[in-house]
Coordinates of N, CA and C in Angstrom, one line a residue:
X3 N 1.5 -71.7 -70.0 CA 1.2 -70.5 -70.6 C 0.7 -69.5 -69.5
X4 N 1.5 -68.0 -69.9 CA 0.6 -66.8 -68.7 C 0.4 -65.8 -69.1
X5 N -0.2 -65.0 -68.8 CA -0.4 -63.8 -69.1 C 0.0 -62.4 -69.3
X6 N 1.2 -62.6 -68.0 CA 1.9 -61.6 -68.0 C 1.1 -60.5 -66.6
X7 N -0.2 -60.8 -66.2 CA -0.2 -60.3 -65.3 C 0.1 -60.8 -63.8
X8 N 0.7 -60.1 -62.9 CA 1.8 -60.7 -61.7 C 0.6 -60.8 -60.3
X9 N 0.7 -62.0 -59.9 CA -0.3 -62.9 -59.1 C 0.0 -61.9 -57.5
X10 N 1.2 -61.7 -57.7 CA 1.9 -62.0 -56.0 C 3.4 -61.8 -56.2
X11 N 4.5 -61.1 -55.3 CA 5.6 -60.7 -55.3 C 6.5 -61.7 -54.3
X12 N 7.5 -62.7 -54.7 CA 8.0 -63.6 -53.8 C 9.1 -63.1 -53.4
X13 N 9.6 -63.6 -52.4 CA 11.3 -63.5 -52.3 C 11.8 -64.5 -52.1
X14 N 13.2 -64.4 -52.3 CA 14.0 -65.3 -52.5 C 14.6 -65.5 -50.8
X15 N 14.4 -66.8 -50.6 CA 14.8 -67.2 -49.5 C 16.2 -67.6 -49.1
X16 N 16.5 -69.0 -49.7 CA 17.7 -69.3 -49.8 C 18.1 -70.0 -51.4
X17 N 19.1 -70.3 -51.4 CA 19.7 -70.9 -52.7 C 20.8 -72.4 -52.4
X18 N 20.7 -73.3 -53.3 CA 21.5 -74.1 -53.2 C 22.1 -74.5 -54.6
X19 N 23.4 -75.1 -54.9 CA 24.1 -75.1 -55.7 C 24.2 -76.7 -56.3
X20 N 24.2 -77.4 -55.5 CA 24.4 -78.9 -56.0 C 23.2 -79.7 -54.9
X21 N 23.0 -80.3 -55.6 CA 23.4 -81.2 -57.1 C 23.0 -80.5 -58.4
X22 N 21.7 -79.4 -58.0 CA 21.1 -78.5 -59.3 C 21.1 -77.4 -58.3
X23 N 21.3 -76.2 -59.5 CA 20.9 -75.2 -59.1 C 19.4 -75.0 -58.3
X24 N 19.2 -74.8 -57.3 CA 17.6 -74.4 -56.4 C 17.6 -73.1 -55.7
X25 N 16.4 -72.9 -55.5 CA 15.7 -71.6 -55.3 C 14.6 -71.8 -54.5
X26 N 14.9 -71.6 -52.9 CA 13.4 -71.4 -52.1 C 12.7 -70.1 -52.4
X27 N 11.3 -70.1 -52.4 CA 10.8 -68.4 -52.8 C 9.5 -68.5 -51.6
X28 N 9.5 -67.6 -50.9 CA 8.3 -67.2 -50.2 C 7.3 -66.8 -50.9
X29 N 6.0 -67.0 -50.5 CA 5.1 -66.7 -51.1 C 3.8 -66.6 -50.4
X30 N 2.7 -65.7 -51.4 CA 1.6 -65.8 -50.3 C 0.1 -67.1 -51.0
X31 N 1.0 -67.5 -52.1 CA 0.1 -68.8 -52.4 C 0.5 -69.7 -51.6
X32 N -1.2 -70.5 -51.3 CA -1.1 -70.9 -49.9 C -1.6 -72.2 -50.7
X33 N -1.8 -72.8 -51.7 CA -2.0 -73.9 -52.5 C -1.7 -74.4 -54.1
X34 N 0.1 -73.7 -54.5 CA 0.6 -74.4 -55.1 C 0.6 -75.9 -55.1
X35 N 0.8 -76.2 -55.9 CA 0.7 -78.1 -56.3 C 2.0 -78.3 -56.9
X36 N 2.5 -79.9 -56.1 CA 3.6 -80.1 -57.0 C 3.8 -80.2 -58.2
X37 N 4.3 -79.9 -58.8 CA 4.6 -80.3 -60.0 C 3.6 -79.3 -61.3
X38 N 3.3 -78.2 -60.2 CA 2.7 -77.0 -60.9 C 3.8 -76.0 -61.4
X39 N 3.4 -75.1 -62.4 CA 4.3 -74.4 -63.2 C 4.3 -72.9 -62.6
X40 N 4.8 -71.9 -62.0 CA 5.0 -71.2 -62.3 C 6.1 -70.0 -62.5
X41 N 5.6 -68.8 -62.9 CA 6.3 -68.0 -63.8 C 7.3 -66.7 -62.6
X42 N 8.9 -67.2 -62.1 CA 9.2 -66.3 -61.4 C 10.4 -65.2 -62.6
X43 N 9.6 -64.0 -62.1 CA 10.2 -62.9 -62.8 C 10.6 -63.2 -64.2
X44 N 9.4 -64.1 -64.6 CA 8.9 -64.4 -66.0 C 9.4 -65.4 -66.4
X45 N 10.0 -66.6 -65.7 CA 10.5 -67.3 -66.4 C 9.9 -68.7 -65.9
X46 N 9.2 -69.3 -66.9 CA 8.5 -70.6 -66.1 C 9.3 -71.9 -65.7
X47 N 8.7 -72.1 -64.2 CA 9.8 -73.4 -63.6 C 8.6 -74.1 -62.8
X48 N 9.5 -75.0 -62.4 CA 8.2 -75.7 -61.8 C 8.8 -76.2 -60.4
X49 N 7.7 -75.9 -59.6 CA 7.3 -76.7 -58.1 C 7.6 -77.7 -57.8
X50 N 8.8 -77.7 -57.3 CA 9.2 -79.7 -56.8 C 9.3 -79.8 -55.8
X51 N 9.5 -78.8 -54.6 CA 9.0 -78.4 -53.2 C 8.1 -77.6 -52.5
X52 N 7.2 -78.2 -51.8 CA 6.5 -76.9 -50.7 C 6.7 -76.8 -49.4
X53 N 6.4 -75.9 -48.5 CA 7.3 -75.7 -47.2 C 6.1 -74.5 -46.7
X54 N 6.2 -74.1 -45.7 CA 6.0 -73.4 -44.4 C 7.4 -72.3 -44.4
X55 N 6.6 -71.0 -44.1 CA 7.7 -70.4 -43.7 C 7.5 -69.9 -42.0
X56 N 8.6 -69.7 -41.5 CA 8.8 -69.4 -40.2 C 7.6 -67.7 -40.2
X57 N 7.3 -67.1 -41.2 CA 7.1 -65.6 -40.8 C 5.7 -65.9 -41.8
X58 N 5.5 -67.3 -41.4 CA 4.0 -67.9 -42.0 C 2.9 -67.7 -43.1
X59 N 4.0 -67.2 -44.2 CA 3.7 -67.3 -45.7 C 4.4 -68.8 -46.3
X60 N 4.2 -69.1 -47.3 CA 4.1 -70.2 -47.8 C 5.8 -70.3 -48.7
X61 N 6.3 -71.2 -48.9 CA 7.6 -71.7 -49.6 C 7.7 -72.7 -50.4
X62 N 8.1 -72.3 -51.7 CA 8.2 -73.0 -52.6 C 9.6 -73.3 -53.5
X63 N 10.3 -74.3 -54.0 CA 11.4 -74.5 -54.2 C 11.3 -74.8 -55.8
X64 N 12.7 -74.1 -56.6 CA 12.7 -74.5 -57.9 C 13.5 -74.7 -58.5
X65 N 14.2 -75.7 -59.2 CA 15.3 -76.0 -60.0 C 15.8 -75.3 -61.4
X66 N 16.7 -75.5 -61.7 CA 17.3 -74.5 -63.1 C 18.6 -75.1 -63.2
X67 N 18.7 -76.0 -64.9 CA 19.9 -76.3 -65.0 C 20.3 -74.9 -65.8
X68 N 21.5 -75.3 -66.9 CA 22.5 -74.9 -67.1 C 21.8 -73.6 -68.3
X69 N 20.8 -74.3 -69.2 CA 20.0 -73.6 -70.1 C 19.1 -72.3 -69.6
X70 N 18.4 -72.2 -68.6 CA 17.9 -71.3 -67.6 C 19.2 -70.2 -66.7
X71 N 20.1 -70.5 -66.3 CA 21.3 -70.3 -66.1 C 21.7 -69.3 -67.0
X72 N 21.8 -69.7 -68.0 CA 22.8 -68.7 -69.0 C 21.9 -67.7 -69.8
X73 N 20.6 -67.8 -69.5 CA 20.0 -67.4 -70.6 C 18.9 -66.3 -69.7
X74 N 18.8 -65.9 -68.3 CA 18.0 -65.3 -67.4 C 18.7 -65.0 -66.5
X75 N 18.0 -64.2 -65.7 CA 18.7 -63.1 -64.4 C 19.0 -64.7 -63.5
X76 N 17.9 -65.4 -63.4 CA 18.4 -66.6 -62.1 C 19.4 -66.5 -61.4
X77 N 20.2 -67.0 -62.2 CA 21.8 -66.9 -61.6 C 22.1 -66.2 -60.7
X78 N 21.9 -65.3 -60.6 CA 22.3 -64.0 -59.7 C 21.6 -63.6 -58.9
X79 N 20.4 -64.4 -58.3 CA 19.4 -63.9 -57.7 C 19.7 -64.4 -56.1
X80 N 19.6 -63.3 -54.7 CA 20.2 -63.7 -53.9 C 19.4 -63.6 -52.6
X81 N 19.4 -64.2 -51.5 CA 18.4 -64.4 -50.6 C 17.8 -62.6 -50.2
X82 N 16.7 -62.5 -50.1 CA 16.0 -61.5 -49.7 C 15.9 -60.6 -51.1
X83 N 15.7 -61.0 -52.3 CA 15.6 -60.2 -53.3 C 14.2 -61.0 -54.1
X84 N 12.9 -59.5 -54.2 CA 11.8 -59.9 -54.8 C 11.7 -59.6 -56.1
X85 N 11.0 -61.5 -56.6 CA 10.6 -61.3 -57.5 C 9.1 -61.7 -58.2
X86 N 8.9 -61.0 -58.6 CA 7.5 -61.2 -59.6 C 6.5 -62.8 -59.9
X87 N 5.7 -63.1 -59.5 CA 5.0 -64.5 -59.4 C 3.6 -64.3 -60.3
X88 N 3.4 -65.2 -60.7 CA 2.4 -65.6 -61.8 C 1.8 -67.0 -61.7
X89 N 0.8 -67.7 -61.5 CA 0.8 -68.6 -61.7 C 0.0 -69.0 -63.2
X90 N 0.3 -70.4 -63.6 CA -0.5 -70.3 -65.1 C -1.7 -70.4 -65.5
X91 N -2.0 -69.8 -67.0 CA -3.5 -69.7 -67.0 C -4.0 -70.8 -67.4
X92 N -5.3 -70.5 -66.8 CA -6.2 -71.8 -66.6 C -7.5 -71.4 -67.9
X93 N -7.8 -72.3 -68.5 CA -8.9 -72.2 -70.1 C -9.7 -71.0 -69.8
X94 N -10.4 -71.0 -68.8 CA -11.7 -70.3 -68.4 C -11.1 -68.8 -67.7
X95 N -9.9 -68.7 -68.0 CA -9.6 -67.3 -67.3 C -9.6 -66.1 -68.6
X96 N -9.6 -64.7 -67.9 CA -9.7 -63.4 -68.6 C -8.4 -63.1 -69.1
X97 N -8.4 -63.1 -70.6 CA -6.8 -62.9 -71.1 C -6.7 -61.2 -71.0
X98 N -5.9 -61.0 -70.0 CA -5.9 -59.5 -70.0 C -4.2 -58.9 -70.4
X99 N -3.6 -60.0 -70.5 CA -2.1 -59.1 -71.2 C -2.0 -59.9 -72.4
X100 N -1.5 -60.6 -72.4 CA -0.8 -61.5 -73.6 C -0.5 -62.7 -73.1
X101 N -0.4 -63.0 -74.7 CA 0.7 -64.9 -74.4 C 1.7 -64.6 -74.3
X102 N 2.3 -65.0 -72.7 CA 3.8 -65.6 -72.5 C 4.0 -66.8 -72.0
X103 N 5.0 -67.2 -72.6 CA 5.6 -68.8 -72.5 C 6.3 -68.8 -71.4
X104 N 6.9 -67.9 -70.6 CA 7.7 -68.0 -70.2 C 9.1 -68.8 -70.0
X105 N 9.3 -68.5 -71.4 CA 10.4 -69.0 -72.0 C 11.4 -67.7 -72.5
X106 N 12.6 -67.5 -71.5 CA 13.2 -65.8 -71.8 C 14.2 -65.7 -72.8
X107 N 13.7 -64.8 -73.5 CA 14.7 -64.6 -74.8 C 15.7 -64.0 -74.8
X108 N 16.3 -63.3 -73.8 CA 17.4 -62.7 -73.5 C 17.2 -61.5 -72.2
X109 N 18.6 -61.1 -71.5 CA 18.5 -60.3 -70.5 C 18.6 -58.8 -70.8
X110 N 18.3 -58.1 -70.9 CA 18.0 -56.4 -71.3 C 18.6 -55.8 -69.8
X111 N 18.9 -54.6 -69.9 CA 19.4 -53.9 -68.7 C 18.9 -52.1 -68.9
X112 N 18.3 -52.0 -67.7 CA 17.7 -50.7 -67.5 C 18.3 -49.8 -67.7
X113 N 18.4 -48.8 -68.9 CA 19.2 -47.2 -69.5 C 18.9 -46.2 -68.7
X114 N 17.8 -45.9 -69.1 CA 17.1 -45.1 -68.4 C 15.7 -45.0 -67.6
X115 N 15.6 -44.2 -66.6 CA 14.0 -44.0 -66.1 C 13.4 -42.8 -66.0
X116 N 12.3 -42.3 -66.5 CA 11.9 -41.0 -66.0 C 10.4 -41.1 -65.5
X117 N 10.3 -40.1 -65.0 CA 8.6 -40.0 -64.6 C 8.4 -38.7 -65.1
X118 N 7.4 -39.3 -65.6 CA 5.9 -38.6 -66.3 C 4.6 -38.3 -65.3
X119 N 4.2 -37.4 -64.7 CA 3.7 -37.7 -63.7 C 3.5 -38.7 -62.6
X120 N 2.3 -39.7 -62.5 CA 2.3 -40.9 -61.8 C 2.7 -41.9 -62.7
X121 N 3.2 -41.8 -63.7 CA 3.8 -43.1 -64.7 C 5.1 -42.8 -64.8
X122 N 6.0 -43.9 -65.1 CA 7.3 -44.0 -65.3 C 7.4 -44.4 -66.8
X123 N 8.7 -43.8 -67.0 CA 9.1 -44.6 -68.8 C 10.4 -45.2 -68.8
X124 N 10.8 -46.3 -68.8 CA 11.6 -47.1 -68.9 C 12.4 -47.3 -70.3
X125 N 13.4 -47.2 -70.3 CA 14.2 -47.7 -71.2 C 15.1 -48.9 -71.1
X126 N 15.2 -49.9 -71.8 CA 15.9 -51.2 -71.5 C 16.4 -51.3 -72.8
X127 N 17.7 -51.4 -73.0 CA 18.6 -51.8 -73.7 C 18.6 -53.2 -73.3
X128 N 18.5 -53.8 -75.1 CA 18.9 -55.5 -75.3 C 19.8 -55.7 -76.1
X129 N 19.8 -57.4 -76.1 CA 20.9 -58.0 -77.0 C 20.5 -57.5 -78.7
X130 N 21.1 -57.3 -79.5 CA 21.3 -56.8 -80.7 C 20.7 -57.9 -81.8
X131 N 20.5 -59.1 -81.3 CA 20.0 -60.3 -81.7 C 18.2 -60.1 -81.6
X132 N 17.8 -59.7 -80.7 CA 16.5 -59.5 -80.4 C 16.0 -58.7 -80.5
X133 N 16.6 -57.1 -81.7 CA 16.1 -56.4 -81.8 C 14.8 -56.7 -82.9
X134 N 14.5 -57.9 -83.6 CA 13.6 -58.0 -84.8 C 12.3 -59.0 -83.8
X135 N 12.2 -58.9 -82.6 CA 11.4 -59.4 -81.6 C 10.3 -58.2 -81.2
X136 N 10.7 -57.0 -81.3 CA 9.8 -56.1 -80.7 C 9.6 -54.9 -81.8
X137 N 8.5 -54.4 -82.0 CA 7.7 -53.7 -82.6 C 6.9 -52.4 -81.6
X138 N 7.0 -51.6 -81.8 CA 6.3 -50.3 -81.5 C 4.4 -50.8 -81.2
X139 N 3.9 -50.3 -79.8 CA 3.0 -50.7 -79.8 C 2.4 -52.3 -79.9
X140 N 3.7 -53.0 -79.7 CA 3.4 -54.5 -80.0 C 3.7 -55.0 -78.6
X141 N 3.4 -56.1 -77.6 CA 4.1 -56.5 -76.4 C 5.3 -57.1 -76.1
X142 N 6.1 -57.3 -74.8 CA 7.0 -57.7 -73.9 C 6.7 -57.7 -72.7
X143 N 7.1 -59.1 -72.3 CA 7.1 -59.3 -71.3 C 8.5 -59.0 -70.6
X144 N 8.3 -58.2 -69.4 CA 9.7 -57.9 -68.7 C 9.2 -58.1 -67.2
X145 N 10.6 -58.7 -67.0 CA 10.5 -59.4 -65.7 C 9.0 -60.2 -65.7
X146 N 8.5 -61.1 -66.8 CA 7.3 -61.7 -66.1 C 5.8 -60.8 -66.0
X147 N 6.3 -59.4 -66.5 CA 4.8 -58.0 -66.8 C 4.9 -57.8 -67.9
X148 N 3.5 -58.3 -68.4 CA 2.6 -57.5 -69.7 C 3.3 -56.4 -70.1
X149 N 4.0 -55.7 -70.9 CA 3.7 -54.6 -71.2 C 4.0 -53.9 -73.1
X150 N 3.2 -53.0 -72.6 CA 3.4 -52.2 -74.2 C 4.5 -51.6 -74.9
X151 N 4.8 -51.7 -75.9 CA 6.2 -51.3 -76.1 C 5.9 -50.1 -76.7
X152 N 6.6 -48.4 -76.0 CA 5.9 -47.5 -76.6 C 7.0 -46.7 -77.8
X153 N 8.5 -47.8 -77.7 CA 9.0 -47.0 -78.8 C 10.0 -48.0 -79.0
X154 N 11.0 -48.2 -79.9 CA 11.7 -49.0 -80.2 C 13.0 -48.7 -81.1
X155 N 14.0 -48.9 -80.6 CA 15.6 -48.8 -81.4 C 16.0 -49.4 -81.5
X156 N 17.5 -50.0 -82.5 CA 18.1 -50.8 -82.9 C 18.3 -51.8 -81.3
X157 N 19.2 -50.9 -80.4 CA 19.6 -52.0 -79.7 C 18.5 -51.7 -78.2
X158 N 17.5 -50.8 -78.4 CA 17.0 -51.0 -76.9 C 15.2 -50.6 -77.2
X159 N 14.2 -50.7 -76.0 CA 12.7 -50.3 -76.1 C 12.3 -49.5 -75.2
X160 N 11.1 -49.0 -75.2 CA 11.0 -48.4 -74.2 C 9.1 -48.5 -73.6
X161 N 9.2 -49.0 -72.7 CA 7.8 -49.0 -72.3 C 7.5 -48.2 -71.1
X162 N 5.9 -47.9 -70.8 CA 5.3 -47.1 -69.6 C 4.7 -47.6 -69.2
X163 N 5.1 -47.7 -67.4 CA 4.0 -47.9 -66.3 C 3.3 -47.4 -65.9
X164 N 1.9 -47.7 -65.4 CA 0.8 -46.7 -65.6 C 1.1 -47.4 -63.4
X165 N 1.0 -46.4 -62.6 CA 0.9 -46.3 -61.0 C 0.6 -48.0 -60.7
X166 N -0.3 -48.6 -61.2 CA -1.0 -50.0 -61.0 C 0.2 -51.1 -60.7
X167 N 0.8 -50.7 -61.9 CA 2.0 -51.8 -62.3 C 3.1 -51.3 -61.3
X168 N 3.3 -50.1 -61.2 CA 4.7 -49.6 -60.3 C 4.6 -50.5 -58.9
X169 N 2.8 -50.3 -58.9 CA 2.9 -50.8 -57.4 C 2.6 -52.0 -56.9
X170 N 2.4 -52.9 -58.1 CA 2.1 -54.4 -58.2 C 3.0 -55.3 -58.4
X171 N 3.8 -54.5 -58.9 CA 5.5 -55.2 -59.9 C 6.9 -55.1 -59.1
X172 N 8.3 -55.8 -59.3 CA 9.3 -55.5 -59.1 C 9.5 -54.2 -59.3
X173 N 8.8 -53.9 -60.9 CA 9.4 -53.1 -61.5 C 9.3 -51.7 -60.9
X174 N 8.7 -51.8 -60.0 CA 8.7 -50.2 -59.3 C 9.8 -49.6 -58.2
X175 N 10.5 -50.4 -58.3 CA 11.9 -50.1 -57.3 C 12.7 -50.3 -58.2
X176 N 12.3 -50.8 -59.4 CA 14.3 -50.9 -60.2 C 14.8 -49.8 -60.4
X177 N 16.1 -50.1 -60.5 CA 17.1 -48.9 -60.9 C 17.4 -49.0 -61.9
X178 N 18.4 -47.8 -62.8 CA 19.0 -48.1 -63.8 C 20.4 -49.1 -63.2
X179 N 20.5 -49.8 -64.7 CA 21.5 -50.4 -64.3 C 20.9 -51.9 -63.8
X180 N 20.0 -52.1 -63.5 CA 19.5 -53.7 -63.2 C 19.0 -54.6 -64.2
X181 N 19.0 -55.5 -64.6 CA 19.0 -56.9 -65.4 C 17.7 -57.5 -65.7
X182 N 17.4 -57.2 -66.6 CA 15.8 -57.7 -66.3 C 15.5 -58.7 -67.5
X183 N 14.7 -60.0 -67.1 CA 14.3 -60.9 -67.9 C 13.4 -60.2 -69.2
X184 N 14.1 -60.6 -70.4 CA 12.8 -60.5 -72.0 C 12.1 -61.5 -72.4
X185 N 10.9 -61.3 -72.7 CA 10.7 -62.2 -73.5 C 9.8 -61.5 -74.2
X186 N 9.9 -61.8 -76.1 CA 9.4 -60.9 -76.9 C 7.8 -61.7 -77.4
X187 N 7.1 -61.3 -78.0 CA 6.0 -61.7 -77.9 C 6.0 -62.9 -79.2
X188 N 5.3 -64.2 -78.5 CA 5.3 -65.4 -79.4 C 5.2 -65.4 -81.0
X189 N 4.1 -64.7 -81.6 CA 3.8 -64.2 -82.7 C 5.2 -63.5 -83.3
X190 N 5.6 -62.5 -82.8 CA 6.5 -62.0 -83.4 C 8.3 -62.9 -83.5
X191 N 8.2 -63.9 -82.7 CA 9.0 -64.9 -83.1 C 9.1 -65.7 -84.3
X192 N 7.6 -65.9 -84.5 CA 7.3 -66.7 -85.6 C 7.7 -66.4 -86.9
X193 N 7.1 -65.2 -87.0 CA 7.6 -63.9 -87.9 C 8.7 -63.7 -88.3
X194 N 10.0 -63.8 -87.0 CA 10.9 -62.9 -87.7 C 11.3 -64.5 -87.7
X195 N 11.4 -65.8 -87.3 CA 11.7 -67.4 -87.9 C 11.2 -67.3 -89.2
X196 N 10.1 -67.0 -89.8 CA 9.8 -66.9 -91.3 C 10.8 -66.3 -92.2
X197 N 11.1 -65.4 -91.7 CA 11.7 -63.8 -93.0 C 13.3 -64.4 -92.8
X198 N 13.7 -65.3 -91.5 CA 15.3 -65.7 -91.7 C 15.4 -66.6 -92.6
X199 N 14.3 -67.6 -93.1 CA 14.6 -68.6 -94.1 C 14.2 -67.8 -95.5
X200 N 13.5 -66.8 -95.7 CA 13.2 -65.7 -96.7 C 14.6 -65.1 -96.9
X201 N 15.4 -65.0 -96.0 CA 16.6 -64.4 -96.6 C 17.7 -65.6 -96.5
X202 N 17.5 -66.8 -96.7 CA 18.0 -67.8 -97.2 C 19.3 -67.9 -96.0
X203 N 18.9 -67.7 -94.6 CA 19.4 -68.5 -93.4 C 19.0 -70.1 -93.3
X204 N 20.3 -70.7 -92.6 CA 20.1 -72.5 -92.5 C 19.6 -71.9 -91.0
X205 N 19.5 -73.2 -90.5 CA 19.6 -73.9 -89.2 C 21.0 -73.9 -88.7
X206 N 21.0 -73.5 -87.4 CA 23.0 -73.5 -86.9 C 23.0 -75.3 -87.0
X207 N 24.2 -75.4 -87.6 CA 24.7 -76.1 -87.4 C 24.8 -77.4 -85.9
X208 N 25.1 -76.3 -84.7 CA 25.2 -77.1 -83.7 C 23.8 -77.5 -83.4
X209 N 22.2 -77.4 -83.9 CA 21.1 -78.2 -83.6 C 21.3 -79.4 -84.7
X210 N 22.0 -80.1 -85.5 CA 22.0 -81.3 -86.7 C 22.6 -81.6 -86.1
X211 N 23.9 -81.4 -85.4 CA 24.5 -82.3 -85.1 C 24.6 -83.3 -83.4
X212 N 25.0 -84.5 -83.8 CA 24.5 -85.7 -82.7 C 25.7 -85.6 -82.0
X213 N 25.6 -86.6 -80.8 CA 27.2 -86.5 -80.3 C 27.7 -87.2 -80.2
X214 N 28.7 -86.6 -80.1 CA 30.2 -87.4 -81.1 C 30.7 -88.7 -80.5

């Protein structure tokens, strides 16, 4: 579980393809644990390597099958490209954004951006599937950051960074046109899981069935 607010900014070091998909990430946590969880550009994976980097920040490696793959930016992520780090919360910590699983609900891609004086307003068009995930004033996590959703349409949202986040986050160098991880807030999953069996939706089919 995290919060959504971002620890530390990694990059992507190298990548490897087989036997699993992997991901070296530099970092400036200097006492990750194996087999510790955390949340890159919001998507939780876990630590099966540590390392030393040559430019004497710290390296960590992470796996992603096929499920992670199809469902998040991962895939496409290429050596010298930063992304967003979190590590997870611990009982005794200050809940200052929200619950995220980092578990990503789909990939959204940036429409538009403006600035508002020292804040920016973001527009991110999503999947059409995930429009009954976000509510006005309710949270999303993007890319792995807290944030508020300040308006909402069929197929896209729109949230504002206040200078803090521009300069803590990825999100202060994106462009239009870049791919950014969703994930809509847990509660409101639940929610809209209730009202689909309210309107007398099954279960797909392909979760019943075993294999053949």
């Amino acid at each position: 579980m995290f919060t959504g607010l971002i620890g530390a900014i990694g990059t992507v070091v190298e990548r490897t393809h087989a036997p699993i998909h992997s991901v070296w990430i530099s970092t400036s946590f200097d006492d990750l644990a194996h087999g510790e969880s955390v949340a890159c550009a919001g998507i939780c994976l876990t630590v099966a390597k540590r390392r030393s980097e040559p430019n004497g920040e710290h390296g960590f490696l992470i796996q992603a099958g096929p499920e992670t793959l199809a469902r998040t930016t991962l895939g496409s992520w290429k050596a010298g490209e930063r992304v967003n780090l979190e590590r997870a919360l611990r009982p005794l910590d200050r809940m200052g954004g929200h619950f995220v699983q980092g578990h990503i609900d789909g990939v959204g891609t940036i429409r538009a951006i403006s600035r508002d004086g020292a804040t920016a307003r973001i527009v991110v068009a999503h999947p059409p599937e995930m429009a009954s995930l976000f509510v006005e004033k309710g949270s999303v996590a993007m890319d792995g950051v807290s944030l508020t959703v300040a308006a909402v349409a069929a197929d896209a949202l729109e949230v504002m960074l206040i200078p803090e986040t521009l300069a803590a986050t990825t999100l202060g160098s994106a462009l239009v046109g870049a791919r950014v991880n969703l994930e809509g807030d847990v509660l409101g999953k639940y929610v809209a899981r209730h009202r689909s069996f309210e309107n007398h939706q099954t279960i797909p089919k392909s979760c019943m069935e075993g294999p053949e």
